[in-house]
PDB file of C-alpha atoms and ligand atoms in Angstrom:
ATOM      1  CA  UNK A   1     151.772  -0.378 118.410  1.00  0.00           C
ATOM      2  CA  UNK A   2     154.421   1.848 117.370  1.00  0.00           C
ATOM      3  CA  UNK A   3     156.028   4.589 119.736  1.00  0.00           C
ATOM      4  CA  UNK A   4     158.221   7.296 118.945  1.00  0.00           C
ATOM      5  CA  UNK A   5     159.944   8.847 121.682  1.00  0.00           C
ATOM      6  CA  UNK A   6     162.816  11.734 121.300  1.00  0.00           C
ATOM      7  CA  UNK A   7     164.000  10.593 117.860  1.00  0.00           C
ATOM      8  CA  UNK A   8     167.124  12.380 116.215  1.00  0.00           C
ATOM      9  CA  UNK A   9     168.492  10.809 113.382  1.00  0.00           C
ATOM     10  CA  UNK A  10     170.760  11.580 110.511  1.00  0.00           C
ATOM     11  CA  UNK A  11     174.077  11.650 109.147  1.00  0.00           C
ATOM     12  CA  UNK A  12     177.529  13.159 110.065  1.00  0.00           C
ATOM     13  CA  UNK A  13     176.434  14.129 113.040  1.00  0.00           C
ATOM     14  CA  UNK A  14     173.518  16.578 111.568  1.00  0.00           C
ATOM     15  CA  UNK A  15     170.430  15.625 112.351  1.00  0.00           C
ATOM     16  CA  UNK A  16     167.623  15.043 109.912  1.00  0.00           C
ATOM     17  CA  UNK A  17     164.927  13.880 111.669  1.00  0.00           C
ATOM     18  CA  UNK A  18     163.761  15.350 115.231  1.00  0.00           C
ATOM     19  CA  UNK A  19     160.606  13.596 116.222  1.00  0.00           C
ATOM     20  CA  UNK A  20     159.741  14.497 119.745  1.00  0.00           C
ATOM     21  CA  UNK A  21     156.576  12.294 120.662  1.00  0.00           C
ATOM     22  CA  UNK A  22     154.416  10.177 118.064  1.00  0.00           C
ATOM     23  CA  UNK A  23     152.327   7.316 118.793  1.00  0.00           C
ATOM     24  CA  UNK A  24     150.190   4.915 116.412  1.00  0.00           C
ATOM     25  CA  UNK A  25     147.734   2.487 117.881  1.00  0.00           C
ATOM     26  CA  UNK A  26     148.207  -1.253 117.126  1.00  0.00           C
ATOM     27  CA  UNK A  27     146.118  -1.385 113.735  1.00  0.00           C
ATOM     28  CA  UNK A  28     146.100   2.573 113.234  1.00  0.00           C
ATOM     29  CA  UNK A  29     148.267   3.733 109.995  1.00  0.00           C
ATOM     30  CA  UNK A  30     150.159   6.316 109.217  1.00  0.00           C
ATOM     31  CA  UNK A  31     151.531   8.870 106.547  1.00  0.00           C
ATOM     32  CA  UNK A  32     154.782  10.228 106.359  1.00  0.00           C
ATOM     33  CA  UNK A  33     154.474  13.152 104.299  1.00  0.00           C
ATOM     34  CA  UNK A  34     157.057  15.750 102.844  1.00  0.00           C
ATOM     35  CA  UNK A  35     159.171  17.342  99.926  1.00  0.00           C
ATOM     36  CA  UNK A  36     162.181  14.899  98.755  1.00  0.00           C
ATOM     37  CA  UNK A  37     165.177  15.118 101.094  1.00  0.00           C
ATOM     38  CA  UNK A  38     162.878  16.548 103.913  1.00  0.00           C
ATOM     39  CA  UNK A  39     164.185  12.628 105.429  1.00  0.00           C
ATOM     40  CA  UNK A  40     160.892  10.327 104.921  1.00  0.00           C
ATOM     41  CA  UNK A  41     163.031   7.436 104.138  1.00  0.00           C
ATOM     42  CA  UNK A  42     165.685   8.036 107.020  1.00  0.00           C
ATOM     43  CA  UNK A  43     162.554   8.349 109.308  1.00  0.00           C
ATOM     44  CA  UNK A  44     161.218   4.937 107.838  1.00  0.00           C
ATOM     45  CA  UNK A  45     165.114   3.142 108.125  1.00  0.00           C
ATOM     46  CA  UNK A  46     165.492   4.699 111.895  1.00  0.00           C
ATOM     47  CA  UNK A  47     162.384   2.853 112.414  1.00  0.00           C
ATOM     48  CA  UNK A  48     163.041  -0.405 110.752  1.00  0.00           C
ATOM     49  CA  UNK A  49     166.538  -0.446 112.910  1.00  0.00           C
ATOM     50  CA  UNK A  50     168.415   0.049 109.263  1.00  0.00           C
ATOM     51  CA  UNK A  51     169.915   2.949 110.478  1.00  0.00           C
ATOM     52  CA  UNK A  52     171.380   3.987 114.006  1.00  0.00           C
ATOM     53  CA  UNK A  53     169.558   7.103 115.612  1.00  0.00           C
ATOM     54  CA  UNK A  54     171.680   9.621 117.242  1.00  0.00           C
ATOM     55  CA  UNK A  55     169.313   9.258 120.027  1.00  0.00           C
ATOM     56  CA  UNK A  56     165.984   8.440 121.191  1.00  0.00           C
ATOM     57  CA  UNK A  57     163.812   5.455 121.109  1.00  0.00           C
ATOM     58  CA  UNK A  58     161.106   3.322 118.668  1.00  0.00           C
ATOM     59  CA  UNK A  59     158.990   0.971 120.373  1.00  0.00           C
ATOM     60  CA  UNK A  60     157.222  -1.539 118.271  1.00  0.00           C
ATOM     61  CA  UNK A  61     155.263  -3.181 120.709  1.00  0.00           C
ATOM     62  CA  UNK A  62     157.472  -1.547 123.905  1.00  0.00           C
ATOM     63  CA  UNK A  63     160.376  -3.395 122.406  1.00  0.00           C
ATOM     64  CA  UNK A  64     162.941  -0.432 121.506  1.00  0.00           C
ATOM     65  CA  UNK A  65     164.671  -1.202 118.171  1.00  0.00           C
ATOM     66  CA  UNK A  66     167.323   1.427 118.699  1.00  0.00           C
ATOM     67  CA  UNK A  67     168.704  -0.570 121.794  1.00  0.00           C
ATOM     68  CA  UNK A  68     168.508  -4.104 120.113  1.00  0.00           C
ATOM     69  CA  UNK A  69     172.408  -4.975 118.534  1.00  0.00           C
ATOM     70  CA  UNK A  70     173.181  -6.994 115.798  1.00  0.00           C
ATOM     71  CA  UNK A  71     171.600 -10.551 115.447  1.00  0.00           C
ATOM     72  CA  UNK A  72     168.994  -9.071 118.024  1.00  0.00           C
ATOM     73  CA  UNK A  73     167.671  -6.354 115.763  1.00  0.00           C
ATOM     74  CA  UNK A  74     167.768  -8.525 112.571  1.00  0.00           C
ATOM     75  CA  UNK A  75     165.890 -11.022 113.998  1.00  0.00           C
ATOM     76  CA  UNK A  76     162.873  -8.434 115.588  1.00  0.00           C
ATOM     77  CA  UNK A  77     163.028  -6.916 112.039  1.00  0.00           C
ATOM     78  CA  UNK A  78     162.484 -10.412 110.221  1.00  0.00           C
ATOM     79  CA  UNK A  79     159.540 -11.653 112.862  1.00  0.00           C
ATOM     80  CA  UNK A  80     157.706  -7.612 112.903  1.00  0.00           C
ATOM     81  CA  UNK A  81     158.448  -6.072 110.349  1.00  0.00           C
ATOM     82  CA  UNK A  82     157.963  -5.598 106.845  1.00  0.00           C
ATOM     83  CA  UNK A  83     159.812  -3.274 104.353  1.00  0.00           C
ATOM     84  CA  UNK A  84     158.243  -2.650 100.709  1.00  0.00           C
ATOM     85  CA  UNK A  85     161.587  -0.818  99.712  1.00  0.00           C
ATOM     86  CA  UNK A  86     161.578   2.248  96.698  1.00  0.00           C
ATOM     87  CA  UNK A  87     164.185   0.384  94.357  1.00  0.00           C
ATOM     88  CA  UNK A  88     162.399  -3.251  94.933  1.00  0.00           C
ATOM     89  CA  UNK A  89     165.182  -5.233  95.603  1.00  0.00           C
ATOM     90  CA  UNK A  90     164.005  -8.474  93.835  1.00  0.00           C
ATOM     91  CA  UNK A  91     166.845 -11.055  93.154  1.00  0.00           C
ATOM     92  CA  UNK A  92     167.057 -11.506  89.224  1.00  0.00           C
ATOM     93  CA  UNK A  93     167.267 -14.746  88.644  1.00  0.00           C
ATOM     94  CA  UNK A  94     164.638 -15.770  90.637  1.00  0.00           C
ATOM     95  CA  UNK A  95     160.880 -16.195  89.648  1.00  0.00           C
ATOM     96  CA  UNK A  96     158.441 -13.881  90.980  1.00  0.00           C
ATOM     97  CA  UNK A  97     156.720 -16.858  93.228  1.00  0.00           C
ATOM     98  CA  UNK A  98     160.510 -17.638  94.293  1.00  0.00           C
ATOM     99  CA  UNK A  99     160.955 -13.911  95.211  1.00  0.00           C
ATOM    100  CA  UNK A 100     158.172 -14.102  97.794  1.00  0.00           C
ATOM    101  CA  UNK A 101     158.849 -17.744  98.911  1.00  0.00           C
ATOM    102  CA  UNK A 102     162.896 -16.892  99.643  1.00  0.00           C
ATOM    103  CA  UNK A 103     162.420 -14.897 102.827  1.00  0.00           C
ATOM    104  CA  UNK A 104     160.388 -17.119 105.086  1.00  0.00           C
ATOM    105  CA  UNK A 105     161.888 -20.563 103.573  1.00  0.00           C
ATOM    106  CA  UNK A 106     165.479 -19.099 104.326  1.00  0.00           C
ATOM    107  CA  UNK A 107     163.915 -18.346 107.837  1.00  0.00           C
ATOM    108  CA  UNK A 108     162.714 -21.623 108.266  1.00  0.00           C
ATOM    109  CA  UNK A 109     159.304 -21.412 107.893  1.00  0.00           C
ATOM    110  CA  UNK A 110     157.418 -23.944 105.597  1.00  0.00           C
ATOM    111  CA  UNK A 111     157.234 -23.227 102.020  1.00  0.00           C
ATOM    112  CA  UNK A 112     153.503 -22.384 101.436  1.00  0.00           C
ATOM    113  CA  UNK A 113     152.767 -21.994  97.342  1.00  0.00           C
ATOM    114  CA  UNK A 114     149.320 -22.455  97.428  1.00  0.00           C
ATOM    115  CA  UNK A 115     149.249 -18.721  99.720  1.00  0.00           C
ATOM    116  CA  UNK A 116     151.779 -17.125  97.511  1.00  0.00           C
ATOM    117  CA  UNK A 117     150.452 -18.065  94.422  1.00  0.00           C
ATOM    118  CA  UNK A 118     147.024 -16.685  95.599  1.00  0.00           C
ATOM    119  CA  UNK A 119     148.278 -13.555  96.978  1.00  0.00           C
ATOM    120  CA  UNK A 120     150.270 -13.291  93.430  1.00  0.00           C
ATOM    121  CA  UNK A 121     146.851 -13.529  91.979  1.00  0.00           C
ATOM    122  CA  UNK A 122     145.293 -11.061  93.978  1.00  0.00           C
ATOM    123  CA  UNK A 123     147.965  -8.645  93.010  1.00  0.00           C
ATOM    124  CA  UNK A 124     146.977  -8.869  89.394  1.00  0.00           C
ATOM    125  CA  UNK A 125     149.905 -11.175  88.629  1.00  0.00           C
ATOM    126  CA  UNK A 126     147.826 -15.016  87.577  1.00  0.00           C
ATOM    127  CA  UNK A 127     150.303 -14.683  84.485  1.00  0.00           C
ATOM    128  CA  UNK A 128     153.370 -13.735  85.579  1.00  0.00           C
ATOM    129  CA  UNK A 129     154.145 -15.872  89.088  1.00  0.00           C
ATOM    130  CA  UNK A 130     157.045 -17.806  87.074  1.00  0.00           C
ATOM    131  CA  UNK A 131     158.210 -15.007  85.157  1.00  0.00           C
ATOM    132  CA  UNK A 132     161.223 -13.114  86.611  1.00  0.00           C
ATOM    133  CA  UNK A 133     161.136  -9.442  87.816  1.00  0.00           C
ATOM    134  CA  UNK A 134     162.858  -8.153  84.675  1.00  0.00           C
ATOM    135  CA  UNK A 135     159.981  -9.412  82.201  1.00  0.00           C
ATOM    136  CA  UNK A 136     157.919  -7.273  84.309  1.00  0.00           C
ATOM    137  CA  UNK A 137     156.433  -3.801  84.065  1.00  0.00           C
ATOM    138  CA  UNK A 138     158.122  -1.014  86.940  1.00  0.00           C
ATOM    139  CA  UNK A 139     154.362  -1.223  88.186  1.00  0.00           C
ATOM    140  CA  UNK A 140     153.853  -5.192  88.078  1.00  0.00           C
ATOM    141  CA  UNK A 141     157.683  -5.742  89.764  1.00  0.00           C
ATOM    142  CA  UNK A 142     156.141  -2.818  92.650  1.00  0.00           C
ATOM    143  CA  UNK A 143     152.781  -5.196  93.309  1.00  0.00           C
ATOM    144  CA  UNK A 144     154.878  -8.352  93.495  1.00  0.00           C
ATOM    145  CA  UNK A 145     157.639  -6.765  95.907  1.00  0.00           C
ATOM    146  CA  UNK A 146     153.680  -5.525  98.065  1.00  0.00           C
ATOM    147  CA  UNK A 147     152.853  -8.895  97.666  1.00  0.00           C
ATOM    148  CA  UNK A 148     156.060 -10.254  99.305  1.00  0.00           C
ATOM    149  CA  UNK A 149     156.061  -8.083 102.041  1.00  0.00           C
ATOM    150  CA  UNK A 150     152.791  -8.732 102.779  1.00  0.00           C
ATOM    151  CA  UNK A 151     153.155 -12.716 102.674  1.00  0.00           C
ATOM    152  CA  UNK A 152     155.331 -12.452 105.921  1.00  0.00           C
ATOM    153  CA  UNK A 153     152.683 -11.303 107.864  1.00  0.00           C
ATOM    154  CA  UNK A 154     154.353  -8.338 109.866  1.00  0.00           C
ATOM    155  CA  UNK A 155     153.016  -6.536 112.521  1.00  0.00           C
ATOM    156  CA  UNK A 156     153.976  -3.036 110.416  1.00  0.00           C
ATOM    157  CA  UNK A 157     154.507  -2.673 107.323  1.00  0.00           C
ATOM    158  CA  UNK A 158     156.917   0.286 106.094  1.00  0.00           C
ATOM    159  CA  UNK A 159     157.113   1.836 102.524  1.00  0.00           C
ATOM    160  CA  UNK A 160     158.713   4.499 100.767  1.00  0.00           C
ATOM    161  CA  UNK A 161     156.766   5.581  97.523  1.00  0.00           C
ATOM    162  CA  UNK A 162     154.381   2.045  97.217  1.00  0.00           C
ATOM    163  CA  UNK A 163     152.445   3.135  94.562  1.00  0.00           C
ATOM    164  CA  UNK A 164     154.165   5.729  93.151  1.00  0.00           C
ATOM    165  CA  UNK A 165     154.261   3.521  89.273  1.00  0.00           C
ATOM    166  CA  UNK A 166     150.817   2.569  89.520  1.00  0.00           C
ATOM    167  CA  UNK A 167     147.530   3.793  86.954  1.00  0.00           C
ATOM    168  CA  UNK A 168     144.854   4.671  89.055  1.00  0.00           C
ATOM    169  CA  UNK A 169     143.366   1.131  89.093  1.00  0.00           C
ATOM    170  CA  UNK A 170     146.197  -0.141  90.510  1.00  0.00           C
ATOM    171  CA  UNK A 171     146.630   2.171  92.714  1.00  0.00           C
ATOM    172  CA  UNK A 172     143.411   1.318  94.543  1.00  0.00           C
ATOM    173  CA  UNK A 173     143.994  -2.215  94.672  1.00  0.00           C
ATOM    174  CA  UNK A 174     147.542  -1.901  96.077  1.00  0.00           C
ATOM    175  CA  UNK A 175     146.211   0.108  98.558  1.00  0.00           C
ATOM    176  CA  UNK A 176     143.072  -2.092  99.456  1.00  0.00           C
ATOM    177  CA  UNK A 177     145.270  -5.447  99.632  1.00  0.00           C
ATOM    178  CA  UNK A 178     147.401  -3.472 101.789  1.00  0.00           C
ATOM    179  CA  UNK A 179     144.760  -2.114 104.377  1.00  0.00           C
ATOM    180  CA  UNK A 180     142.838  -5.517 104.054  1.00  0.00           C
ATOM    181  CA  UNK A 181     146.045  -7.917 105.266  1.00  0.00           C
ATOM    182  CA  UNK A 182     146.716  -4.961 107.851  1.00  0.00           C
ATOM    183  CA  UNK A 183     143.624  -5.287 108.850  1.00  0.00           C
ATOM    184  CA  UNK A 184     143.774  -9.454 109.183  1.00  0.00           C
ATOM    185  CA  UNK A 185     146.790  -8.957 110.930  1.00  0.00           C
ATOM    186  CA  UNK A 186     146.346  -6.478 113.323  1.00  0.00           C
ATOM    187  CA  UNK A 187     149.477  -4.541 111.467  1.00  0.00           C
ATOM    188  CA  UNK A 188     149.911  -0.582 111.012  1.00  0.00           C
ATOM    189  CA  UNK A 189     151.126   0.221 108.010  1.00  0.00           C
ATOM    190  CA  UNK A 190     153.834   3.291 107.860  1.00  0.00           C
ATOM    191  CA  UNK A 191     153.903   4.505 104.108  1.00  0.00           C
ATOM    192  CA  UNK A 192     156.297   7.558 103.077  1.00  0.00           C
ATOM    193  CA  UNK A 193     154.894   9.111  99.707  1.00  0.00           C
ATOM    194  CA  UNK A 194     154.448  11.848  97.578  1.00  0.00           C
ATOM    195  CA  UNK A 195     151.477  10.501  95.963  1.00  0.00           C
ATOM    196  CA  UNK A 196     148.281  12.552  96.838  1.00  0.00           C
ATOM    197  CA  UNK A 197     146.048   9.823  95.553  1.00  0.00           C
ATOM    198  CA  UNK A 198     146.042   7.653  98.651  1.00  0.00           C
ATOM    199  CA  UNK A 199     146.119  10.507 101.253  1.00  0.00           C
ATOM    200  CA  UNK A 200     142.223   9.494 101.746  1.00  0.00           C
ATOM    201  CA  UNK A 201     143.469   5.902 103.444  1.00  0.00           C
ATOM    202  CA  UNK A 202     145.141   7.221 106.813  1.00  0.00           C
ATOM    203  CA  UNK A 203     144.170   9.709 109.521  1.00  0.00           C
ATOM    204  CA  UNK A 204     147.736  10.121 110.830  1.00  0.00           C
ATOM    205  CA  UNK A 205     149.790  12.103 109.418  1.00  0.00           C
ATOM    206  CA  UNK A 206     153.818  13.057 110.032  1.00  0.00           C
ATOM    207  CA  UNK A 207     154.765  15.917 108.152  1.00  0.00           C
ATOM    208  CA  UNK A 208     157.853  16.472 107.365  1.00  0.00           C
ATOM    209  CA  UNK A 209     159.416  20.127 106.702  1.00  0.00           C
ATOM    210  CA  UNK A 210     162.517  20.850 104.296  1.00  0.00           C
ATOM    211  CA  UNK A 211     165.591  20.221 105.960  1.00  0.00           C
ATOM    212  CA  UNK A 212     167.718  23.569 106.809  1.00  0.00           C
TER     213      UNK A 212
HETATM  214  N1  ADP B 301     173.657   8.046 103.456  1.00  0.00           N
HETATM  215  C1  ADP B 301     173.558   9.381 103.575  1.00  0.00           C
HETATM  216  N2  ADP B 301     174.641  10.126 103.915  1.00  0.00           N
HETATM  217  C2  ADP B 301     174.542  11.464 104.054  1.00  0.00           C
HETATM  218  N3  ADP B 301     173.410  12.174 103.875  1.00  0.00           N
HETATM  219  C3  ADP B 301     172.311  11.489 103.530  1.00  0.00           C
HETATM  220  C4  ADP B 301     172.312  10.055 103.361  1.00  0.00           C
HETATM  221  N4  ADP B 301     171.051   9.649 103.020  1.00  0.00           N
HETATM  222  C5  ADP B 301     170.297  10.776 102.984  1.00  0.00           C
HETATM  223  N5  ADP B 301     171.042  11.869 103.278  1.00  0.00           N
HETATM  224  C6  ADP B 301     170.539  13.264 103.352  1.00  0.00           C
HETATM  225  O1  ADP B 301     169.526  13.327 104.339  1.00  0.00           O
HETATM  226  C7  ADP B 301     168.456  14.151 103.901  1.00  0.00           C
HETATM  227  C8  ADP B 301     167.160  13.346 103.931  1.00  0.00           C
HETATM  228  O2  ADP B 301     167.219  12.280 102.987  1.00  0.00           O
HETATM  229  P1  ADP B 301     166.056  11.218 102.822  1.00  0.00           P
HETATM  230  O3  ADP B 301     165.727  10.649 104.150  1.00  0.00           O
HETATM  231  O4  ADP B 301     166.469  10.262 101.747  1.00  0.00           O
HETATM  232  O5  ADP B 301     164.848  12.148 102.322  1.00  0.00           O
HETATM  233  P2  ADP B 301     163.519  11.750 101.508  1.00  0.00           P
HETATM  234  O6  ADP B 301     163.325  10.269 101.627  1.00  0.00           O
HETATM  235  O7  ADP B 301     162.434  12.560 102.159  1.00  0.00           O
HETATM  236  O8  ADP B 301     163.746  12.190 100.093  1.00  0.00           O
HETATM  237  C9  ADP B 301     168.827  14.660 102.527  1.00  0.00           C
HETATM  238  O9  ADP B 301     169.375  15.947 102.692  1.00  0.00           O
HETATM  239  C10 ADP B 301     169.880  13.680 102.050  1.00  0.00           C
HETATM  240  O10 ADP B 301     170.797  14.300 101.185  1.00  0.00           O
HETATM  241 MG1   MG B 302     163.167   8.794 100.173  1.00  0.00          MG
END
């Protein structure tokens, strides 16, 4: 479960975010709502220990990520959490099915391709699992980085703008892969959008106002 307790957060000493008390059951998910710059995605990087608060604490699973250091925090990140990033960050010269398999291999964990390739397929992708992420379509690169996060098996997942390059159809499926390995995970997923479409999928809500 995910606990935020007296969060300020932002950049040359002016604060961005100023999140008082917000809780989210283990399994519960949430929407972080708002105009651009209102701070979604410093909200979502103060909470994925990316970015150092000013002050305050987020418990994921009463272990505070703002007080882990270094190694520490990497490490909690790579076990718990999962980040579907807004500019994908896929390495180029690998293969989608390499893309996904990179992560946990590099973290020592065996190198299951019978999973990947069938989460690939789920996503849509059957043709496309050796193809690299610049033969692909904005919206077939966004499933694919989904469908890595996903693979890791976090206990929340974080996204800025998941579905924002997605058709309709898409958009449904992204979301119903997402809520169904949430759901066979026992993960919250914490998604920062703009998109209207998928407001319907979460009863939580952080809005977020302009920022003065
Ligand atoms: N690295 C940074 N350095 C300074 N200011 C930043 C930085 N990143 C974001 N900001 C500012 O913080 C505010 C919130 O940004 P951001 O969290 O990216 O908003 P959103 O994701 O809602 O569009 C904006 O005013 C933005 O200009
Ligand atoms: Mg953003």
């Amino acid at each position: 479960m995910l606990e935020i307790k007296n969060l300020k957060a932002g950049y040359n000493g002016k604060a961005v975010i100023d999140l008082s008390n917000f809780s989210l059951p283990k399994g519960k998910h949430c929407l972080i709502l708002g105009p651009s710059g209102s701070g979604k995605t410093t909200l979502l990087y103060s909470i994925a220990g990316l970015l150092q608060p000013f002050s305050g604490e987020v418990l994921i699973d009463n272990t505070d990520v703002v007080s882990l250091r270094g190694s520490e925090r990497d490490a909690f990140r790579g076990r718990n959490i999962g980040i579907i990033y807004q500019t994908l960050h896929m390495i180029p010269a690998l293969s989608l099915l390499d893309n996904i398999l990179l992560a946990p291999y590099a973290a020592g964990a065996p190198k299951d391709i019978k999973r990947a390739e069938k989460l690939l397929e789920d996503m849509g992708l059957q043709g496309s699992i050796h193809k690299k992420p610049h033969e692909l379509s904005q919206g077939q690169q966004q499933r694919a980085a989904i469908a890595r996060t996903v693979f890791c098996k976090p206990k929340i997942v974080l996204g800025g703008e998941p579905t924002s390059a997605l058709d309709d159809g898409f958009c449904a499926l992204v979301m119903k892969l997402l809520l169904d390995s949430a759901e066979k995970a026992g993960a919250s997923l914490v998604i920062a959008t703009h998109d209207h479409r998928i407001k319907k999928y979460f009863t939580k809500v952080i809005t977020l106002g302009a920022v003065k």
